[in-house]
mmCIF file of C-alpha atoms in Angstrom:
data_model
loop_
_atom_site.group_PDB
_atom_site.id
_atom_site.type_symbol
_atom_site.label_atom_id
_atom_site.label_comp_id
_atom_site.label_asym_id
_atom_site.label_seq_id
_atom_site.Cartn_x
_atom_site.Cartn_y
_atom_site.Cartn_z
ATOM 1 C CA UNK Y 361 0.000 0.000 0.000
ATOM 2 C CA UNK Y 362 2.995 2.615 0.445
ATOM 3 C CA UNK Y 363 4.206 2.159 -2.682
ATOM 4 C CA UNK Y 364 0.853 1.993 -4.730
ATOM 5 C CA UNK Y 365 -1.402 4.612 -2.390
ATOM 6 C CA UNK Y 366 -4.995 3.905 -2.094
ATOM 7 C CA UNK Y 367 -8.010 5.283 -3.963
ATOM 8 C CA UNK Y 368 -10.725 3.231 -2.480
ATOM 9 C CA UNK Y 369 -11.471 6.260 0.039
ATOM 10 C CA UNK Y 370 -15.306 4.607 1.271
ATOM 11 C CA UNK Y 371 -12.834 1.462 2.761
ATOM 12 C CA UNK Y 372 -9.767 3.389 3.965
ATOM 13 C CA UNK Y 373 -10.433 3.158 7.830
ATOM 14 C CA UNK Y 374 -10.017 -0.846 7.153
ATOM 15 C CA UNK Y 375 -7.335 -0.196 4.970
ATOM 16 C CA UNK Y 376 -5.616 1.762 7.896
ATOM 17 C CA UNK Y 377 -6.025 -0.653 10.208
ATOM 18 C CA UNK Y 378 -4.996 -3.467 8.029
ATOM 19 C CA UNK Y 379 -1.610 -1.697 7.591
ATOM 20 C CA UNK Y 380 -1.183 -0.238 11.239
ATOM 21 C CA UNK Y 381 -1.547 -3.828 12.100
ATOM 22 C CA UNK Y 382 1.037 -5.419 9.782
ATOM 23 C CA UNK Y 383 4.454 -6.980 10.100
ATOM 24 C CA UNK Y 384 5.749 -4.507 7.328
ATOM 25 C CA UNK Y 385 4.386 -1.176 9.413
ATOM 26 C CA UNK Y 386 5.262 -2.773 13.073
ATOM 27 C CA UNK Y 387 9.453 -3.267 11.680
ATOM 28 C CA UNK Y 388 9.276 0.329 10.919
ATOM 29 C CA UNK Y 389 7.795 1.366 13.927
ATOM 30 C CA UNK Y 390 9.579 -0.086 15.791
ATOM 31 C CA UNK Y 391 13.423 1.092 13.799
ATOM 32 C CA UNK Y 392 12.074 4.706 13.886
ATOM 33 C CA UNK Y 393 11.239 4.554 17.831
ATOM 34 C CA UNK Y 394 14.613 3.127 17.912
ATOM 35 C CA UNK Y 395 16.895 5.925 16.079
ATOM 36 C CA UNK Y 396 14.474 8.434 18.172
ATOM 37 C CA UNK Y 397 15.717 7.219 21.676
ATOM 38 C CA UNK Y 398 19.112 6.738 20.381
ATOM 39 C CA UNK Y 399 19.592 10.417 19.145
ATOM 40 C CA UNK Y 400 18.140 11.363 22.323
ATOM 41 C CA UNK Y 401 21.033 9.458 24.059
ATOM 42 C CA UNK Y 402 23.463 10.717 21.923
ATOM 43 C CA UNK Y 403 23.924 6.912 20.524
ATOM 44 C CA UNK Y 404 23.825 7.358 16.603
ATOM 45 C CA UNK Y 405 26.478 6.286 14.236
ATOM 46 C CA UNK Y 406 27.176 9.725 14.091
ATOM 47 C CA UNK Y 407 27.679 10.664 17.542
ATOM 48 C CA UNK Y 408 30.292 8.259 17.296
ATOM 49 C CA UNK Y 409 31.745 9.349 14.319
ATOM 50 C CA UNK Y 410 31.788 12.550 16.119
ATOM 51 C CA UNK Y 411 33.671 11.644 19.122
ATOM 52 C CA UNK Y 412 35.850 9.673 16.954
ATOM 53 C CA UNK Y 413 36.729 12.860 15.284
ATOM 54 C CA UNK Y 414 37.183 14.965 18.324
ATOM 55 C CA UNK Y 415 39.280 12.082 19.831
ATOM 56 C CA UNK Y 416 41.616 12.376 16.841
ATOM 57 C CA UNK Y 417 41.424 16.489 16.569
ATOM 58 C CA UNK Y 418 42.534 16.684 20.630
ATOM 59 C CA UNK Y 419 45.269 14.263 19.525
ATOM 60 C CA UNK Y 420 47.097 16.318 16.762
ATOM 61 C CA UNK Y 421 46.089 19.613 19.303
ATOM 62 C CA UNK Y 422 48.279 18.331 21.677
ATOM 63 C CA UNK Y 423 50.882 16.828 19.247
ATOM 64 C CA UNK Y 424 51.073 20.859 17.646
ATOM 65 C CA UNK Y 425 51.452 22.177 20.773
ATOM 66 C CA UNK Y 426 54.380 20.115 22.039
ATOM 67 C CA UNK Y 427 55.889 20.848 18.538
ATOM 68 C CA UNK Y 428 56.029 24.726 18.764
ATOM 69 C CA UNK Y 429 57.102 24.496 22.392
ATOM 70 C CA UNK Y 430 60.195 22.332 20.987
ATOM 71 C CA UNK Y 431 60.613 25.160 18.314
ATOM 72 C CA UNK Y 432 60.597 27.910 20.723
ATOM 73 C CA UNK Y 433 62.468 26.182 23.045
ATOM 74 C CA UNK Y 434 65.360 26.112 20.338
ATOM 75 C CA UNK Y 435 64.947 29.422 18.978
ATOM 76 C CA UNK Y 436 64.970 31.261 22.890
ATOM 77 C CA UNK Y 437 68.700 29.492 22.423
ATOM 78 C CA UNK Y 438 69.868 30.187 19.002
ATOM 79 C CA UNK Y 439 70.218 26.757 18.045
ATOM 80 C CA UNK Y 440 69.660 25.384 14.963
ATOM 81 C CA UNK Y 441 66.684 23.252 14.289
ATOM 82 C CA UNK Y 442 67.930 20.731 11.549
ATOM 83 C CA UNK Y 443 70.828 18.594 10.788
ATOM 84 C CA UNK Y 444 72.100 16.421 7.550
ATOM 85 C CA UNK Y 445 69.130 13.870 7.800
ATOM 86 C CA UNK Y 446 65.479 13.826 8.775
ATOM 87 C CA UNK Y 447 65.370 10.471 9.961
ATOM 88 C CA UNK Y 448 64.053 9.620 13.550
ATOM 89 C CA UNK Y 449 66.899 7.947 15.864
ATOM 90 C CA UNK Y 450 69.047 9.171 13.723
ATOM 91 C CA UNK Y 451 72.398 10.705 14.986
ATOM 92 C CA UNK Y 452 72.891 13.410 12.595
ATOM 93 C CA UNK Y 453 68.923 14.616 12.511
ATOM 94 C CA UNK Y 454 69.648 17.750 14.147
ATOM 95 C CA UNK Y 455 68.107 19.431 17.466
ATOM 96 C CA UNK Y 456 64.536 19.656 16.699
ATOM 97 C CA UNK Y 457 64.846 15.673 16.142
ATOM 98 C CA UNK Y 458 66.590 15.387 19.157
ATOM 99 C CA UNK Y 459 64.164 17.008 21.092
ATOM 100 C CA UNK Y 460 61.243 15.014 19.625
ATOM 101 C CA UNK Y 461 62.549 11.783 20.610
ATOM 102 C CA UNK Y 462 63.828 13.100 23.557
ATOM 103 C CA UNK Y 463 59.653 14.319 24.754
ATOM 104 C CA UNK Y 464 58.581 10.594 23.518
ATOM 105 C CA UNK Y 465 60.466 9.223 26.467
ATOM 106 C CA UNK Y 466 58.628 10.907 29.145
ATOM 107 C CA UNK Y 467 55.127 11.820 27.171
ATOM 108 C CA UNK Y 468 53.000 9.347 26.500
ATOM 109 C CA UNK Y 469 51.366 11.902 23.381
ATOM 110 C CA UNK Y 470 54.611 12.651 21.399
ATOM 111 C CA UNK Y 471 55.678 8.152 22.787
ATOM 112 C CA UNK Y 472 52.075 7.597 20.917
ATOM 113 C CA UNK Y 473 53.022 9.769 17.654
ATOM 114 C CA UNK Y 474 56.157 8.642 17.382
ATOM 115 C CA UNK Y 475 55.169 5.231 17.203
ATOM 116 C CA UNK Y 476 52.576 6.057 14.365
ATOM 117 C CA UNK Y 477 55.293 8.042 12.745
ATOM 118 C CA UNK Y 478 57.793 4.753 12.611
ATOM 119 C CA UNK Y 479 54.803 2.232 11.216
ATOM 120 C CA UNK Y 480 53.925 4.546 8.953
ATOM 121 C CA UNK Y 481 57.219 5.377 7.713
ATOM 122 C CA UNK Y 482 57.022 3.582 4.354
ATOM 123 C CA UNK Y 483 53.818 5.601 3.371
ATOM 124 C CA UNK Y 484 55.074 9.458 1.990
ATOM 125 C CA UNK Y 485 51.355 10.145 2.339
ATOM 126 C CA UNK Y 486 51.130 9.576 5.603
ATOM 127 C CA UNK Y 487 50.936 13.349 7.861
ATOM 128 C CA UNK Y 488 53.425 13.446 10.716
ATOM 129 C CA UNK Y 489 54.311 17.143 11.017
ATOM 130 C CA UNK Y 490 57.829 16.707 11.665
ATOM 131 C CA UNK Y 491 58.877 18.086 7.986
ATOM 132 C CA UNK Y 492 61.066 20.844 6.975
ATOM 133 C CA UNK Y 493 58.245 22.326 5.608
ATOM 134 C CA UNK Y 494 55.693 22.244 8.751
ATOM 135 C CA UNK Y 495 59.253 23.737 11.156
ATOM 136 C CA UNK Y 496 59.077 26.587 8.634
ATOM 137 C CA UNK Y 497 55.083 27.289 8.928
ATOM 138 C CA UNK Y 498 55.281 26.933 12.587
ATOM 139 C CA UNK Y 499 57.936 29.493 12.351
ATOM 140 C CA UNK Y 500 56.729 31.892 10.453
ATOM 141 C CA UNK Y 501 53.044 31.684 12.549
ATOM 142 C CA UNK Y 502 55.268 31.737 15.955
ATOM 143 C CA UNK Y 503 57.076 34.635 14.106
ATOM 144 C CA UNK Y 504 53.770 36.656 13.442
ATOM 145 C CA UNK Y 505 52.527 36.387 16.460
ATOM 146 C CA UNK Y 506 55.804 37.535 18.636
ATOM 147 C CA UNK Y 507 55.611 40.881 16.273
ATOM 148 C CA UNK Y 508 52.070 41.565 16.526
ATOM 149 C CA UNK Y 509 52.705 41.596 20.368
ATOM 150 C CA UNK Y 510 55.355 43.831 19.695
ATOM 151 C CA UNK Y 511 53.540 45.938 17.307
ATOM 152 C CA UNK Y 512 50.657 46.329 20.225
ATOM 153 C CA UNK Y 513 52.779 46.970 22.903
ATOM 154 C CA UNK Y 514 54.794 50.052 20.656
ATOM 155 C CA UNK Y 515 51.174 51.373 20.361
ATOM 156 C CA UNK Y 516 50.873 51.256 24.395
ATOM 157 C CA UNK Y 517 54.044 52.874 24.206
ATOM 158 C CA UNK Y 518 53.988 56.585 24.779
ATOM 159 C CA UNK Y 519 57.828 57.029 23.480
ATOM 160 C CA UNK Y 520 59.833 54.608 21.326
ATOM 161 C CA UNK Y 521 62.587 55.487 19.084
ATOM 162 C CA UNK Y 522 63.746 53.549 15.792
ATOM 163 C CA UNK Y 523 67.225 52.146 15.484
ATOM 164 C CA UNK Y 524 68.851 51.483 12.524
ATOM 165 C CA UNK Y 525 72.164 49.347 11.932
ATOM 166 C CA UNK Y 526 74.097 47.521 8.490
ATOM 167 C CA UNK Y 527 76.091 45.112 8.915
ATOM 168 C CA UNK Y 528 76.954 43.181 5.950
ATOM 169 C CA UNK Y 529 76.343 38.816 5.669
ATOM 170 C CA UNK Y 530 78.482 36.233 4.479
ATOM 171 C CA UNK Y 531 77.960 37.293 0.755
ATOM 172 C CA UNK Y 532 78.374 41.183 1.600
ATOM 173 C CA UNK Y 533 75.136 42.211 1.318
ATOM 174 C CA UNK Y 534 74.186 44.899 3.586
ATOM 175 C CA UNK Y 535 71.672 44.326 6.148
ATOM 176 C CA UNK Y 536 69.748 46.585 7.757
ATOM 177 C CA UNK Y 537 68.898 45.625 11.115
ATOM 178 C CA UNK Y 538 65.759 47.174 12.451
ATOM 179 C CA UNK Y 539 65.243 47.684 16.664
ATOM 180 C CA UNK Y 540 62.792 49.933 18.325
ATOM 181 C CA UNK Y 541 62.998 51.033 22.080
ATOM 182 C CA UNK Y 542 60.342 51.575 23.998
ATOM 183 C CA UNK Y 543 58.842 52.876 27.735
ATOM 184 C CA UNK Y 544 56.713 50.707 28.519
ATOM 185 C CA UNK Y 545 54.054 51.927 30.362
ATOM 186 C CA UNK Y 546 53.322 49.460 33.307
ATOM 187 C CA UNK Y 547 53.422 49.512 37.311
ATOM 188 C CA UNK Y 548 56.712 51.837 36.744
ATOM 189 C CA UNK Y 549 57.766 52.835 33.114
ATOM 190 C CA UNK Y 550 60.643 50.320 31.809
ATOM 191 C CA UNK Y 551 62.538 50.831 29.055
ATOM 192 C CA UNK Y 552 62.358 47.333 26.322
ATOM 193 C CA UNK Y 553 64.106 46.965 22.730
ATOM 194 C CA UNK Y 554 61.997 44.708 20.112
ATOM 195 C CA UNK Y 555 64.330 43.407 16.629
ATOM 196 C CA UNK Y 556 61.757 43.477 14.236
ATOM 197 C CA UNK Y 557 64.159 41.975 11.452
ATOM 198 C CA UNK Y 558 66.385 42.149 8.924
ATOM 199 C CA UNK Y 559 65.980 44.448 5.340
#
C-alpha cells in the first residue's frame, strides 16, 4: 500500500487498520522509535563518528602544541633546528629531532606519535608534522605572532625610538637591522628593545 497509495477512500479506515496492524508497518515502527531514543542518548552512528573525530582532533592539538614548544624552546637558544638527515633515531637529525625523541620518552602523546610516525614510515602520504616544511610554517606563525605583540605593545608605548644598523652577511650584502625602544608603560615605566628583522 505505500508504494501503490490507495483510492478506495469509502474502505480506507479498514485499509488503515490493516496496515497499522502489519508486520511490514510494526518493523518500521519499531526502527524509527529506535533511532528516536538513540539520538536522544546521543547513541547514533554519528555521535560516534563525532567523538571519533574529536578524539583524533585533541590528539594532533596536543601533538602541535608540544611541537612549537620544541621550536621555541630552540629558537629562545639560538640553536639550529635541523641537521644532515630527517630520519628519527638518527644521529645526525639535528636538534629539533633530538628534542622530539627526547619528549617521547617521558610523554605518553609525542611516545604515541612517534610510534605512528615509525609504522607509517614507508607511506610518503602519511601526515606526521615533523617536515622541513611544517618547522618553517610553525615558524613563520610563531614569528607573526611575537611581532604583533610587539607591534601592540609600541602602540601602548607613549615614546619609542627607531634604530637602525648595516652590517653586511656572508655574501656582503648589507643588512639593515631594524630595533625599536620603547617605555613601557606598566606599574613603573621600563625601558624594552623589540628586533623586528632584517631588510
Amino acid at each position: 500500500m505505500a508504494e501503490e497509495g490507495i483510492n478506495d477512500w469509502k474502505n480506507a479506515s479498514h485499509l488503515l487498520s490493516t496496515h497499522e496492524s502489519s508486520i511490514e508497518h510494526t518493523k518500521n515502527m519499531t526502527t524509527w522509535k529506535e533511532l528516536e531514543v538513540n539520538i536522544a542518548r546521543g547513541r547514533t552512528i554519528d555521535q560516534r563518528e563525532m567523538e571519533s573525530l574529536m578524539v583524533e582532533w585533541n590528539r594532533w592539538r596536543q601533538v602541535l602544541t608540544r611541537l612549537v614548544e620544541i621550536i621555541q624552546s630552540l629558537a629562545e637558544r639560538n640553536l639550529a633546528l635541523r641537521g644532515s638527515t630527517e630520519k628519527l633515531n638518527c644521529p645526525s637529525n639535528g636538534n629539533f629531532f633530538q628534542e622530539v625523541e627526547l619528549l617521547a620518552k617521558f610523554d605518553p602523546v609525542m611516545k604515541n606519535h612517534l610510534i605512528r610516525v615509525e609504522s607509517n614510515a614507508g607511506n610518503h602520504s602519511h601526515t606526521h608534522y615533523l617536515g622541513q616544511m611544517i618547522q618553517n610554517e610553525l615558524i613563520n606563525v610563531i614569528s607573526a605572532k611575537i611581532t604583533e605583540r610587539f607591534v601592540d605593545d609600541i602602540k601602548a608605548s607613549k615614546y619609542f625610538s627607531i634604530i637602525l644598523d648595516c652590517t653586511p652577511d656572508l655574501s656582503h650584502k648589507e643588512q639593515l637591522s631594524v630595533i625599536i625602544r620603547i617605555v613601557a608603560l606598566e606599574d613603573k615605566p621600563t625601558i624594552k628593545e623589540h628586533f623586528l628583522g632584517f631588510l
